[in-house]
GROMACS .gro file of N, CA and C in nm:
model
  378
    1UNK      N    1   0.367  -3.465  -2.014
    1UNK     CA    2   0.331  -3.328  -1.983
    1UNK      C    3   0.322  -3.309  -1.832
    2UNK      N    4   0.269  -3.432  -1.804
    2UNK     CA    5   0.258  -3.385  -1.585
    2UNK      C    6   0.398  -3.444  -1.565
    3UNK      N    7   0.479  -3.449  -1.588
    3UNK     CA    8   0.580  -3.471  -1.522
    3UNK      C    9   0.705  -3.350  -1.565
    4UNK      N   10   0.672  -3.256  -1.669
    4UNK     CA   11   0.758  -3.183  -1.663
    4UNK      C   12   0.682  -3.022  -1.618
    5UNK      N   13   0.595  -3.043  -1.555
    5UNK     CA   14   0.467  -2.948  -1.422
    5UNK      C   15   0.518  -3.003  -1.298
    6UNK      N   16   0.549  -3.131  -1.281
    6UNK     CA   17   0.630  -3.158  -1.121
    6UNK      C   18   0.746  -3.123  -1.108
    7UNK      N   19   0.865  -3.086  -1.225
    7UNK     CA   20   0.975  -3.119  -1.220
    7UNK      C   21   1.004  -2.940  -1.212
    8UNK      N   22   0.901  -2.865  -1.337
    8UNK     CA   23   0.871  -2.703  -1.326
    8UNK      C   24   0.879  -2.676  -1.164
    9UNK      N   25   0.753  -2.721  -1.097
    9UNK     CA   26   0.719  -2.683  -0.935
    9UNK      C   27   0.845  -2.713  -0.863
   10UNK      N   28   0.880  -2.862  -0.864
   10UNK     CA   29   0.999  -2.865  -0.806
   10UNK      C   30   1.097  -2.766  -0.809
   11UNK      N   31   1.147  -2.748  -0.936
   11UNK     CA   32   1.267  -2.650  -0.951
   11UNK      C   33   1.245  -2.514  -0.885
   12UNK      N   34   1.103  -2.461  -0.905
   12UNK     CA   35   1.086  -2.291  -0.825
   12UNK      C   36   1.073  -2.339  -0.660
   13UNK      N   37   1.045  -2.457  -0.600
   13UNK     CA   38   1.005  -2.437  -0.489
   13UNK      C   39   1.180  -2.471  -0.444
   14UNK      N   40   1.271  -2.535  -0.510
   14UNK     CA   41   1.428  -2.576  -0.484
   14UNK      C   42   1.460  -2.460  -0.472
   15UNK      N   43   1.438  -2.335  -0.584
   15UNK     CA   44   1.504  -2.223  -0.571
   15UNK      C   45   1.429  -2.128  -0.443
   16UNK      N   46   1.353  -2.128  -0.441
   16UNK     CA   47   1.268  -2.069  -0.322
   16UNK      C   48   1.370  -2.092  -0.179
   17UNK      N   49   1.366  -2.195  -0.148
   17UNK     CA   50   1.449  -2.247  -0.040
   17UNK      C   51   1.591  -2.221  -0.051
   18UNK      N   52   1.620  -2.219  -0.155
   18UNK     CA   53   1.765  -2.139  -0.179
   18UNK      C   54   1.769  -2.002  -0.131
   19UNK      N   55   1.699  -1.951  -0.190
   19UNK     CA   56   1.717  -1.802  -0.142
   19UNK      C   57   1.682  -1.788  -0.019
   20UNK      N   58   1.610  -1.841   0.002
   20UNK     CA   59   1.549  -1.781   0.197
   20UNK      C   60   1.719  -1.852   0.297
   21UNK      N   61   1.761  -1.984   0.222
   21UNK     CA   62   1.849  -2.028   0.320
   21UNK      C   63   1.969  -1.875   0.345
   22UNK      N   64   2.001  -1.874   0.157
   22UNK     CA   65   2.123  -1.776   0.203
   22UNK      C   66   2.127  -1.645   0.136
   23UNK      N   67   2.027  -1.584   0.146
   23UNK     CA   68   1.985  -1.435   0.139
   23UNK      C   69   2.079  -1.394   0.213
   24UNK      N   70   2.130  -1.258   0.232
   24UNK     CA   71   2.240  -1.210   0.306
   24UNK      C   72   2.101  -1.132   0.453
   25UNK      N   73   2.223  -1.148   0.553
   25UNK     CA   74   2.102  -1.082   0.675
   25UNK      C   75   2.124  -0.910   0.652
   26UNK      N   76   2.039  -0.865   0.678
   26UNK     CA   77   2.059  -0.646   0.684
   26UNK      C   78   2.169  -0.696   0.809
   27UNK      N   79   2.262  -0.608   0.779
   27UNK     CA   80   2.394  -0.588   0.921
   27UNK      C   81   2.345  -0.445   0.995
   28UNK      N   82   2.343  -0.491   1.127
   28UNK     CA   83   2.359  -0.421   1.217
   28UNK      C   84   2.475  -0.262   1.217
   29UNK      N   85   2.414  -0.177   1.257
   29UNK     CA   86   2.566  -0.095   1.205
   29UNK      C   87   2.540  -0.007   1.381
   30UNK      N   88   2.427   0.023   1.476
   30UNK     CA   89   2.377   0.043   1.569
   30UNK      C   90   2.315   0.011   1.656
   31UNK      N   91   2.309   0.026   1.775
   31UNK     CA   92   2.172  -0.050   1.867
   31UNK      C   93   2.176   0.109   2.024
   32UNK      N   94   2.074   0.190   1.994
   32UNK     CA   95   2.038   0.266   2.089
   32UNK      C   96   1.954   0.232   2.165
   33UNK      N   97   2.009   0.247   2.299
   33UNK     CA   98   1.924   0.210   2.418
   33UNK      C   99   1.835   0.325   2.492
   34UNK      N  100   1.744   0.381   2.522
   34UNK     CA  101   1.686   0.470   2.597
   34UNK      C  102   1.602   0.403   2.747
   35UNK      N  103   1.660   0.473   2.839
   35UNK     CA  104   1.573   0.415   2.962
   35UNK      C  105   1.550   0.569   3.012
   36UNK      N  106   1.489   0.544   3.147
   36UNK     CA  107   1.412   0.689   3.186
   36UNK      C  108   1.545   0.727   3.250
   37UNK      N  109   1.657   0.652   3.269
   37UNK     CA  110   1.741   0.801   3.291
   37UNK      C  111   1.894   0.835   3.206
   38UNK      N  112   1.894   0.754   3.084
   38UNK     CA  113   1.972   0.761   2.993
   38UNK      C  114   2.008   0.669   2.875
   39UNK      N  115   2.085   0.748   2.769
   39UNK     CA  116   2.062   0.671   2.628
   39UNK      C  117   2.188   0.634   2.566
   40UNK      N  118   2.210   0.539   2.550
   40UNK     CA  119   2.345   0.485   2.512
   40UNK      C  120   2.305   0.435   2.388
   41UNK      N  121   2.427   0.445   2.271
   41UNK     CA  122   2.427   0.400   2.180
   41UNK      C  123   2.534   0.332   2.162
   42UNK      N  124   2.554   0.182   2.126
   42UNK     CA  125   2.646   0.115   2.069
   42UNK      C  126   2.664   0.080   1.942
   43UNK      N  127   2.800   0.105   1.866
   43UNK     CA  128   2.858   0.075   1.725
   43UNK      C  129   2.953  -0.033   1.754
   44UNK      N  130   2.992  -0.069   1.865
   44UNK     CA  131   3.131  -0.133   1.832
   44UNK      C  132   3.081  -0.272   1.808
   45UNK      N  133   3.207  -0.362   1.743
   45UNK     CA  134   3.174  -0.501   1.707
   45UNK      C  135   3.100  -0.621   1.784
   46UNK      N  136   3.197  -0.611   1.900
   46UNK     CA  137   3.107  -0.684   2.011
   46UNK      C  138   2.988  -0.668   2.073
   47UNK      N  139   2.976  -0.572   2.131
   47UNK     CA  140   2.804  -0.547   2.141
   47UNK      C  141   2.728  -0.539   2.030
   48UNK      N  142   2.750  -0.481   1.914
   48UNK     CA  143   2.678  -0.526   1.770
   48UNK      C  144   2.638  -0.682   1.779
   49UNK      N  145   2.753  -0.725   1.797
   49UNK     CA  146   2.728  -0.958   1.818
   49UNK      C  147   2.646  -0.962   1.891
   50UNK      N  148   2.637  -0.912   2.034
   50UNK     CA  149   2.543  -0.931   2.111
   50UNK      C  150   2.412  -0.938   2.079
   51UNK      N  151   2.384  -0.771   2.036
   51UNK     CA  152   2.254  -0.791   1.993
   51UNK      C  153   2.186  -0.834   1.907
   52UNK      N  154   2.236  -0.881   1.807
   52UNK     CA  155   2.219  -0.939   1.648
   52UNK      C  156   2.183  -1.051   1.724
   53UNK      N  157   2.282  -1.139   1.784
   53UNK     CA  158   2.276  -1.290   1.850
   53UNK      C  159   2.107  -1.278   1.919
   54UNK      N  160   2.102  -1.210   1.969
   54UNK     CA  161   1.996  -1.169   2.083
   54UNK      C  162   1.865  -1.146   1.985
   55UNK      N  163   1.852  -1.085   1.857
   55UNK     CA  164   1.724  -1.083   1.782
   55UNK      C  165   1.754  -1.174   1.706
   56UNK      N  166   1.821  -1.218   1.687
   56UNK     CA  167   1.800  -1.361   1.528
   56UNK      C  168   1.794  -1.484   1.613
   57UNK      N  169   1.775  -1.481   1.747
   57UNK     CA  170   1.761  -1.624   1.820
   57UNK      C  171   1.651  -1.638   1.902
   58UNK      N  172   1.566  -1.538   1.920
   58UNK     CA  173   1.441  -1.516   2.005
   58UNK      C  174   1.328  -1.602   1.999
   59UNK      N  175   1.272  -1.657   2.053
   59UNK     CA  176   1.136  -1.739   2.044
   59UNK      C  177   1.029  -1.658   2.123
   60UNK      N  178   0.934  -1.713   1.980
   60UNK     CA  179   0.800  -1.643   1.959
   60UNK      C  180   0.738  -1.674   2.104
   61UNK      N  181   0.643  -1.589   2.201
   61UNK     CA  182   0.560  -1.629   2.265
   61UNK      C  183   0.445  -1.664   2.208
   62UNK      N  184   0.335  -1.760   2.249
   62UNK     CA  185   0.252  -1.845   2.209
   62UNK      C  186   0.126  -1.669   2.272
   63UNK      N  187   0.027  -1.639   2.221
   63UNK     CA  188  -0.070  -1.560   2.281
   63UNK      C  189  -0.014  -1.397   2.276
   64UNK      N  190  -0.127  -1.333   2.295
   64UNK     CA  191  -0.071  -1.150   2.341
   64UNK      C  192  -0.056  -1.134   2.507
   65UNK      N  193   0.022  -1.013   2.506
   65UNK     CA  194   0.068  -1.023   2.614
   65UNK      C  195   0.062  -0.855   2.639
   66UNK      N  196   0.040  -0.820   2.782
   66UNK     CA  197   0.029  -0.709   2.846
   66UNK      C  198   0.089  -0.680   2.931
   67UNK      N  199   0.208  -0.559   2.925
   67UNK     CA  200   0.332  -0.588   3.019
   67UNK      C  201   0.366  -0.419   3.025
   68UNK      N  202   0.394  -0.416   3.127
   68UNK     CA  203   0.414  -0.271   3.183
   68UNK      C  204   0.534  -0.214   3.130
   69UNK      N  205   0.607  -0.091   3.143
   69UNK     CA  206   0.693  -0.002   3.077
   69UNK      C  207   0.792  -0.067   3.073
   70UNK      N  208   0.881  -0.068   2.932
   70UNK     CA  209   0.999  -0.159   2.930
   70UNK      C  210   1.139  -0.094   2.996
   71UNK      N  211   1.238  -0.221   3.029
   71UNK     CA  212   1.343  -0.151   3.088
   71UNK      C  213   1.420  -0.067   2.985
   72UNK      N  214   1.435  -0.090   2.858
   72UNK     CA  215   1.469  -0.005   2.789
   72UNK      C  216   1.405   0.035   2.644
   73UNK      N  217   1.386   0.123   2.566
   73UNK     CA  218   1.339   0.147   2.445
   73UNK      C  219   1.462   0.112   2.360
   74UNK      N  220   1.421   0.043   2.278
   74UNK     CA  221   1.601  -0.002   2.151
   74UNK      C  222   1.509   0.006   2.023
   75UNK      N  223   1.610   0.134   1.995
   75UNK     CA  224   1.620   0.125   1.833
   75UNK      C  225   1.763   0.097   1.767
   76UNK      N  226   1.711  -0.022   1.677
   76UNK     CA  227   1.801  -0.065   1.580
   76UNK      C  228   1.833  -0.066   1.466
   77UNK      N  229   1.894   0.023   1.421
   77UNK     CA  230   1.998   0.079   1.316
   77UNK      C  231   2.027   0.011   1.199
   78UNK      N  232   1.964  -0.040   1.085
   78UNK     CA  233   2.058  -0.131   0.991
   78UNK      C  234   2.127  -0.076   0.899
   79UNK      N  235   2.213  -0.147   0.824
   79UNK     CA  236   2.306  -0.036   0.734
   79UNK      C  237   2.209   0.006   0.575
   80UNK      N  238   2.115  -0.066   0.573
   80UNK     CA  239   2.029   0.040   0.435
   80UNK      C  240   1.944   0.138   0.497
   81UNK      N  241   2.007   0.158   0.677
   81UNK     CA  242   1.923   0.289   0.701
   81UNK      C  243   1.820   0.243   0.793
   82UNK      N  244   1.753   0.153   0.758
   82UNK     CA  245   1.566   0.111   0.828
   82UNK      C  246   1.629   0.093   1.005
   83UNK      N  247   1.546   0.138   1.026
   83UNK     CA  248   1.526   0.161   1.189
   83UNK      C  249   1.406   0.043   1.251
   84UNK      N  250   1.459  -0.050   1.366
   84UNK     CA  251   1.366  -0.124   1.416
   84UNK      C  252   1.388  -0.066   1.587
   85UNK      N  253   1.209  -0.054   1.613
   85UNK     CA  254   1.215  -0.065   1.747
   85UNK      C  255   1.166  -0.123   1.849
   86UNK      N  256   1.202  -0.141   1.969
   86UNK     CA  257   1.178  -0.251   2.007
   86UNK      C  258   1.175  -0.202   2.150
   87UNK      N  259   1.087  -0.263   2.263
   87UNK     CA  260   1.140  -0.265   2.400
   87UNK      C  261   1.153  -0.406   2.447
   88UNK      N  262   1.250  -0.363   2.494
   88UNK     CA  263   1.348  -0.409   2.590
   88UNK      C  264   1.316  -0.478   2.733
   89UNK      N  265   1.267  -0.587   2.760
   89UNK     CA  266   1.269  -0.627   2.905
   89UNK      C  267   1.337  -0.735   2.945
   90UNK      N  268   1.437  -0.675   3.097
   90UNK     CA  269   1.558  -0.702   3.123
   90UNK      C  270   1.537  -0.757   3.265
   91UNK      N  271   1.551  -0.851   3.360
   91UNK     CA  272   1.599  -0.848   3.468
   91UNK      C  273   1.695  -0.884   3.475
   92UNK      N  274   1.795  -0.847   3.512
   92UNK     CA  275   1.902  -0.828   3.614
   92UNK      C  276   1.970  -0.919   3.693
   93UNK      N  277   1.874  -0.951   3.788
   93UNK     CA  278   1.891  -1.029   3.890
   93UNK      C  279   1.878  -1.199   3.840
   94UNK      N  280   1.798  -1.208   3.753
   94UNK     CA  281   1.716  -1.384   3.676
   94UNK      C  282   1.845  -1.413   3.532
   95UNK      N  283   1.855  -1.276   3.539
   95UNK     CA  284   1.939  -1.273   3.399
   95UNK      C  285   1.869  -1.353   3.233
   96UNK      N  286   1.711  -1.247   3.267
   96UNK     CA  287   1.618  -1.306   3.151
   96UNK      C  288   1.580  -1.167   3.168
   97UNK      N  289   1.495  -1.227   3.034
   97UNK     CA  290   1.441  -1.146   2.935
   97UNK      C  291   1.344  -1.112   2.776
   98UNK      N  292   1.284  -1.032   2.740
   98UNK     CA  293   1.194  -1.063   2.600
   98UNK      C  294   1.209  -0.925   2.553
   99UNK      N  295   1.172  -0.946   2.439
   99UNK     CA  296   1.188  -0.818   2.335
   99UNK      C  297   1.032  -0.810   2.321
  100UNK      N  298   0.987  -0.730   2.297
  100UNK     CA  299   0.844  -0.671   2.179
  100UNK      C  300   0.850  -0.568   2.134
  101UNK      N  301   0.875  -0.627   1.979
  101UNK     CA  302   0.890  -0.529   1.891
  101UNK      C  303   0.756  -0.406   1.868
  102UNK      N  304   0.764  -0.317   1.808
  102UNK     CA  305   0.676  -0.164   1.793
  102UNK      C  306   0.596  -0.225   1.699
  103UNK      N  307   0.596  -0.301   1.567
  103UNK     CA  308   0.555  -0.272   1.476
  103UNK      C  309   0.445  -0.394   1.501
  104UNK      N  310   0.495  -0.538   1.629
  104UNK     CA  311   0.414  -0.628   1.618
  104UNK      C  312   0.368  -0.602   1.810
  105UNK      N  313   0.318  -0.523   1.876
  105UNK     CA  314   0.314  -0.540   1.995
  105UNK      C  315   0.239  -0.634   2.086
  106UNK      N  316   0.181  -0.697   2.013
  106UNK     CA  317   0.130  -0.832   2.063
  106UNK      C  318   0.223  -0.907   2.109
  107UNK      N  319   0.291  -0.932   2.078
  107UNK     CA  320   0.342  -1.041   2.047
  107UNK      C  321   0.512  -1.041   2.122
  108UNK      N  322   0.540  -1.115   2.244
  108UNK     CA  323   0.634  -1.103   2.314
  108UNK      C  324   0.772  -1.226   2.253
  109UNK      N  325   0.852  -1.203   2.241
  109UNK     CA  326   1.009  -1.263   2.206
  109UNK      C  327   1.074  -1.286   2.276
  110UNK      N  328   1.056  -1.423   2.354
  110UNK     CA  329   1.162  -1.483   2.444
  110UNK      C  330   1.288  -1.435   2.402
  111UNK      N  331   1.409  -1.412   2.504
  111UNK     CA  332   1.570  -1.373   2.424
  111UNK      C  333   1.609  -1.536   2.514
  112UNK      N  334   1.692  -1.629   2.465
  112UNK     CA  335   1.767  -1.719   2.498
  112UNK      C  336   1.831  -1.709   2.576
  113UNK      N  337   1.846  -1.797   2.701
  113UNK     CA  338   1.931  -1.782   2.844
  113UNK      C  339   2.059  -1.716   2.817
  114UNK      N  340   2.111  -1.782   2.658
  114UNK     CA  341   2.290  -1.712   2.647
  114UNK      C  342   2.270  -1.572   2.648
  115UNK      N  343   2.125  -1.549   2.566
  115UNK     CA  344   2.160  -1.387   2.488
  115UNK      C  345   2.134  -1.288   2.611
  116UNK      N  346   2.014  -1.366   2.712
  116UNK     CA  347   1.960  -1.290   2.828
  116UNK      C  348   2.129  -1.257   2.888
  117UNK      N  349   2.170  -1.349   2.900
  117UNK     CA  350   2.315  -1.299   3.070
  117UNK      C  351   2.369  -1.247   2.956
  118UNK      N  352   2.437  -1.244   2.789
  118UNK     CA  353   2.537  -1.128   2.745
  118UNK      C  354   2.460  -1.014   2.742
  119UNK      N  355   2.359  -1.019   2.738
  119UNK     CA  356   2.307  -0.857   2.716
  119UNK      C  357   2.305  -0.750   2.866
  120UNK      N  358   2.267  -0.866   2.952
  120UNK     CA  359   2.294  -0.800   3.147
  120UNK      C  360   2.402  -0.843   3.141
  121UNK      N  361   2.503  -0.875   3.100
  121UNK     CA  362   2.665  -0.836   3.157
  121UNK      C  363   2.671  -0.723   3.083
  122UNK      N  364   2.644  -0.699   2.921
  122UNK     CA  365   2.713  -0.603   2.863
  122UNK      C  366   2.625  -0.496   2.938
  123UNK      N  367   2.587  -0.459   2.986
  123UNK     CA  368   2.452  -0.321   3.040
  123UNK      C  369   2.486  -0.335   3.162
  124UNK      N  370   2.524  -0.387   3.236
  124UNK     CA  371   2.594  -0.413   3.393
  124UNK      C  372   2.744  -0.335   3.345
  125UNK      N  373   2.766  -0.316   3.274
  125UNK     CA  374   2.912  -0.262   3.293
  125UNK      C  375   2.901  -0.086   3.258
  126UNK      N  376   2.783  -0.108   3.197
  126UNK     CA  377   2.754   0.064   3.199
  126UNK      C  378   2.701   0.172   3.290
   0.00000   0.00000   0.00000
């Protein structure tokens, strides 16, 4: 009897991990940018990569954090519709950067050295 209760647990916690591995991700279908002196919205494929790359690779900051007006406001678009938003902080010059999202504002999101310089090249050309 306890061994077909380990073999039960086993099997839901096997399938558990199944699904989280390959659940399908929500696709990107938008990414609007707002800064104080204009608002760009991107659809096309490549900047879509960008920013997808840029939120599914972010590391958590450790603590809350208090940080002055972001370089840009981004709302992101998924295709069942749901809207995420987020600001945006960008330098330029370091070619870094962190996200903090609206819904968790504590809480700051390293973006990865790659995602930091594609996101200031792609916004350097605008």
């Amino acid at each position: 009897m306890r061994k077909i209760g380990i073999i039960s647990i086993s099997l839901i916690l096997l399938l558990v991990l199944i699904y989280v591995l390959v659940r399908p991700n929500p696709e990107i279908v938008s990414v609007t940018l707002t800064s104080e002196t204009a608002e760009t919205t991107y659809t096309d494929n490549d900047s879509i990569r960008v920013f997808n790359h840029a939120i599914r690779t972010v590391k958590k900051v450790r603590g809350a954090v208090d940080v002055g007006p972001p370089t840009y406001r981004m709302n992101v678009t998924y295709a069942d519709t749901e809207v995420v938003r987020f600001s945006l902080y960008l330098d330029f010059k370091t070619k870094s950067g962190f996200l903090i999202k609206d819904s968790n504002s504590e809480k700051m999101l390293k973006l990865k050295d790659r995602s930091s310089k594609e996101l200031t090249d792609l916004l350097s050309k605008d």
